[in-house]
Amino acid sequence: MLNIVLVEPEIPQNTGNIARTCAATGARLHLVEPLGFDISDKAVKRAGLDYWHLVDLHVYPSLEELFARCGPKDIWLATSKGPKSYTDPTVTFRDGCWLFFGKETAGLPASVRYSPPDRCIRIPIRAEARCLNLSNAVAILAYEALRQTGFPGLRDSGEMAQSPDHI
């Protein structure tokens, strides 16, 4: 199972979009506090997040607590400062890997990025652009990780594949 980690996310809409990606793919969502929004049941219902019950959600007070509780080994750190693209042949995602993403305004802390730096990856963008939207970056890397692992547990065709009358 894929693990998506958001370190101190600030924008509720981004986290909502990422939660929907996790709900659709079966990925686990790990949030590291502080959060820039409320994820109580009342707030989630008010926001109309009807897929929230499908999200395998875990919240931690700090990165140290996440590492102490989960001990993630196969980690990848998404950062626009990364030395190599996620498409580099040395980037091999495995089932159960952990994809870390930083907060919208600052990305991952330097202390995280440099430990280990060879696990930092980036999504290619124009030099003039600062970065992609967080929820888009998560979707790109999550689906690449799922593609590399054979899309475990996901449907690979829609209803049109079952009926010749779709035209």
Tab-separated table of C-alpha atoms in Angstrom:
chain	number	residue	atom	x	y	z
A	1	MET	CA	0.000	0.000	0.000
A	2	LEU	CA	1.276	3.431	-0.961
A	3	ASN	CA	1.822	5.983	1.831
A	4	ILE	CA	1.363	9.708	1.187
A	5	VAL	CA	2.807	12.038	3.837
A	6	LEU	CA	1.919	15.728	3.996
A	7	VAL	CA	4.206	17.664	6.318
A	8	GLU	CA	2.369	20.638	7.854
A	9	PRO	CA	-0.150	21.157	5.024
A	10	GLU	CA	-1.696	24.631	5.030
A	11	ILE	CA	-4.447	24.735	2.406
A	12	PRO	CA	-7.574	22.667	3.102
A	13	GLN	CA	-8.562	22.376	-0.568
A	14	ASN	CA	-5.215	20.809	-1.445
A	15	THR	CA	-5.499	18.292	1.362
A	16	GLY	CA	-9.095	17.570	0.330
A	17	ASN	CA	-7.979	16.860	-3.235
A	18	ILE	CA	-5.132	14.685	-1.978
A	19	ALA	CA	-7.507	12.818	0.331
A	20	ARG	CA	-9.732	12.132	-2.670
A	21	THR	CA	-6.729	10.751	-4.588
A	22	CYS	CA	-5.962	8.526	-1.591
A	23	ALA	CA	-9.603	7.398	-1.392
A	24	ALA	CA	-9.616	6.509	-5.108
A	25	THR	CA	-6.297	4.666	-5.022
A	26	GLY	CA	-6.331	3.061	-1.582
A	27	ALA	CA	-3.213	4.976	-0.538
A	28	ARG	CA	-2.758	5.788	3.156
A	29	LEU	CA	-2.725	9.493	4.029
A	30	HIS	CA	-0.418	10.650	6.816
A	31	LEU	CA	-0.718	14.247	8.036
A	32	VAL	CA	1.985	15.840	10.170
A	33	GLU	CA	0.853	18.717	12.384
A	34	PRO	CA	0.434	21.590	12.628
A	35	LEU	CA	-2.363	21.600	10.075
A	36	GLY	CA	-3.638	24.838	8.594
A	37	PHE	CA	-7.262	23.685	8.865
A	38	ASP	CA	-9.742	21.588	10.846
A	39	ILE	CA	-10.314	17.906	9.996
A	40	SER	CA	-12.895	17.178	12.667
A	41	ASP	CA	-15.954	15.152	11.618
A	42	LYS	CA	-18.067	18.315	11.750
A	43	ALA	CA	-15.689	20.244	9.457
A	44	VAL	CA	-15.410	17.359	7.002
A	45	LYS	CA	-19.194	16.980	6.794
A	46	ARG	CA	-19.636	20.747	6.359
A	47	ALA	CA	-17.153	20.659	3.465
A	48	GLY	CA	-19.166	17.881	1.783
A	49	LEU	CA	-16.269	15.440	1.610
A	50	ASP	CA	-18.443	12.393	0.969
A	51	TYR	CA	-15.407	10.206	0.243
A	52	TRP	CA	-13.649	10.914	3.582
A	53	HIS	CA	-14.764	7.554	5.017
A	54	LEU	CA	-12.666	5.852	2.304
A	55	VAL	CA	-9.465	7.579	3.446
A	56	ASP	CA	-7.078	5.613	5.656
A	57	LEU	CA	-6.006	8.689	7.633
A	58	HIS	CA	-3.269	8.977	10.262
A	59	VAL	CA	-2.320	12.218	12.037
A	60	TYR	CA	0.936	12.822	13.922
A	61	PRO	CA	1.978	15.729	16.153
A	62	SER	CA	5.452	15.804	14.552
A	63	LEU	CA	7.702	14.130	12.011
A	64	GLU	CA	9.634	12.571	14.871
A	65	GLU	CA	6.436	10.898	16.067
A	66	LEU	CA	5.645	9.593	12.566
A	67	PHE	CA	9.120	8.051	12.306
A	68	ALA	CA	8.921	6.636	15.836
A	69	ARG	CA	5.503	5.034	15.230
A	70	CYS	CA	5.887	3.880	11.632
A	71	GLY	CA	9.609	3.583	10.973
A	72	PRO	CA	9.254	4.178	7.225
A	73	LYS	CA	12.167	2.728	5.288
A	74	ASP	CA	11.456	3.116	1.559
A	75	ILE	CA	10.970	6.883	1.451
A	76	TRP	CA	10.954	9.376	-1.394
A	77	LEU	CA	11.055	13.117	-0.740
A	78	ALA	CA	9.266	15.314	-3.273
A	79	THR	CA	10.932	18.697	-3.631
A	80	SER	CA	11.413	21.214	-6.419
A	81	LYS	CA	15.028	21.356	-5.183
A	82	GLY	CA	15.584	17.645	-5.870
A	83	PRO	CA	18.619	16.586	-7.922
A	84	LYS	CA	16.774	14.135	-10.172
A	85	SER	CA	13.429	13.627	-11.837
A	86	TYR	CA	10.929	11.054	-10.635
A	87	THR	CA	11.395	9.466	-14.072
A	88	ASP	CA	15.110	8.825	-13.469
A	89	PRO	CA	15.846	5.087	-13.938
A	90	THR	CA	17.230	4.913	-10.393
A	91	VAL	CA	13.844	5.933	-8.949
A	92	THR	CA	12.057	2.673	-8.277
A	93	PHE	CA	8.852	2.849	-6.312
A	94	ARG	CA	7.839	-0.302	-4.433
A	95	ASP	CA	4.621	-1.371	-2.807
A	96	GLY	CA	4.544	0.165	0.666
A	97	CYS	CA	6.824	3.089	-0.197
A	98	TRP	CA	6.407	6.487	1.439
A	99	LEU	CA	6.084	9.715	-0.590
A	100	PHE	CA	6.768	12.848	1.495
A	101	PHE	CA	5.538	16.321	0.517
A	102	GLY	CA	6.116	19.623	2.300
A	103	LYS	CA	3.781	22.481	3.057
A	104	GLU	CA	2.624	24.724	0.249
A	105	THR	CA	4.587	27.841	1.245
A	106	ALA	CA	7.945	26.292	2.124
A	107	GLY	CA	8.147	22.679	0.951
A	108	LEU	CA	9.982	20.091	3.012
A	109	PRO	CA	12.297	21.375	5.748
A	110	ALA	CA	16.012	21.284	4.834
A	111	SER	CA	16.646	18.850	7.692
A	112	VAL	CA	14.333	16.381	5.946
A	113	ARG	CA	15.560	17.041	2.404
A	114	TYR	CA	19.166	16.303	3.271
A	115	SER	CA	18.443	13.068	5.070
A	116	PRO	CA	18.906	11.190	2.729
A	117	PRO	CA	19.478	13.554	-0.238
A	118	ASP	CA	19.623	10.707	-2.786
A	119	ARG	CA	15.925	10.071	-2.112
A	120	CYS	CA	14.902	13.608	-3.172
A	121	ILE	CA	13.002	13.682	-6.449
A	122	ARG	CA	11.387	16.405	-8.473
A	123	ILE	CA	8.775	16.804	-11.160
A	124	PRO	CA	10.259	18.584	-14.202
A	125	ILE	CA	8.882	22.097	-14.704
A	126	ARG	CA	9.982	25.282	-16.474
A	127	ALA	CA	12.832	27.210	-14.865
A	128	GLU	CA	10.593	30.280	-14.533
A	129	ALA	CA	7.973	28.380	-12.492
A	130	ARG	CA	8.446	27.948	-8.748
A	131	CYS	CA	6.569	24.661	-8.357
A	132	LEU	CA	3.371	22.771	-9.081
A	133	ASN	CA	0.276	22.838	-6.913
A	134	LEU	CA	0.692	20.352	-4.063
A	135	SER	CA	-2.349	18.243	-4.934
A	136	ASN	CA	-1.205	17.966	-8.556
A	137	ALA	CA	2.293	16.944	-7.488
A	138	VAL	CA	0.892	14.269	-5.167
A	139	ALA	CA	-1.335	12.897	-7.945
A	140	ILE	CA	1.549	12.730	-10.442
A	141	LEU	CA	3.902	10.897	-8.086
A	142	ALA	CA	1.215	8.677	-6.576
A	143	TYR	CA	0.105	7.423	-9.975
A	144	GLU	CA	3.686	6.865	-11.098
A	145	ALA	CA	4.318	4.806	-7.952
A	146	LEU	CA	1.101	2.879	-8.577
A	147	ARG	CA	2.016	2.351	-12.246
A	148	GLN	CA	5.402	0.959	-11.280
A	149	THR	CA	3.789	-1.443	-8.800
A	150	GLY	CA	1.074	-2.627	-11.200
A	151	PHE	CA	-1.843	-0.577	-9.811
A	152	PRO	CA	-2.494	-3.040	-6.940
A	153	GLY	CA	-6.178	-3.378	-6.089
A	154	LEU	CA	-7.337	-0.871	-8.708
A	155	ARG	CA	-9.694	-1.451	-11.627
A	156	ASP	CA	-7.904	-1.241	-14.946
A	157	SER	CA	-10.975	-0.816	-17.141
A	158	GLY	CA	-14.317	0.963	-17.070
A	159	GLU	CA	-17.836	-0.037	-18.034
A	160	MET	CA	-17.155	0.579	-21.742
A	161	ALA	CA	-14.812	-2.413	-21.752
A	162	GLN	CA	-17.734	-4.690	-20.906
A	163	SER	CA	-20.293	-3.528	-23.435
A	164	PRO	CA	-19.848	-3.344	-27.219
A	165	ASP	CA	-22.797	-0.897	-27.292
A	166	HIS	CA	-20.750	1.986	-25.876
A	167	ILE	CA	-20.496	3.760	-29.239
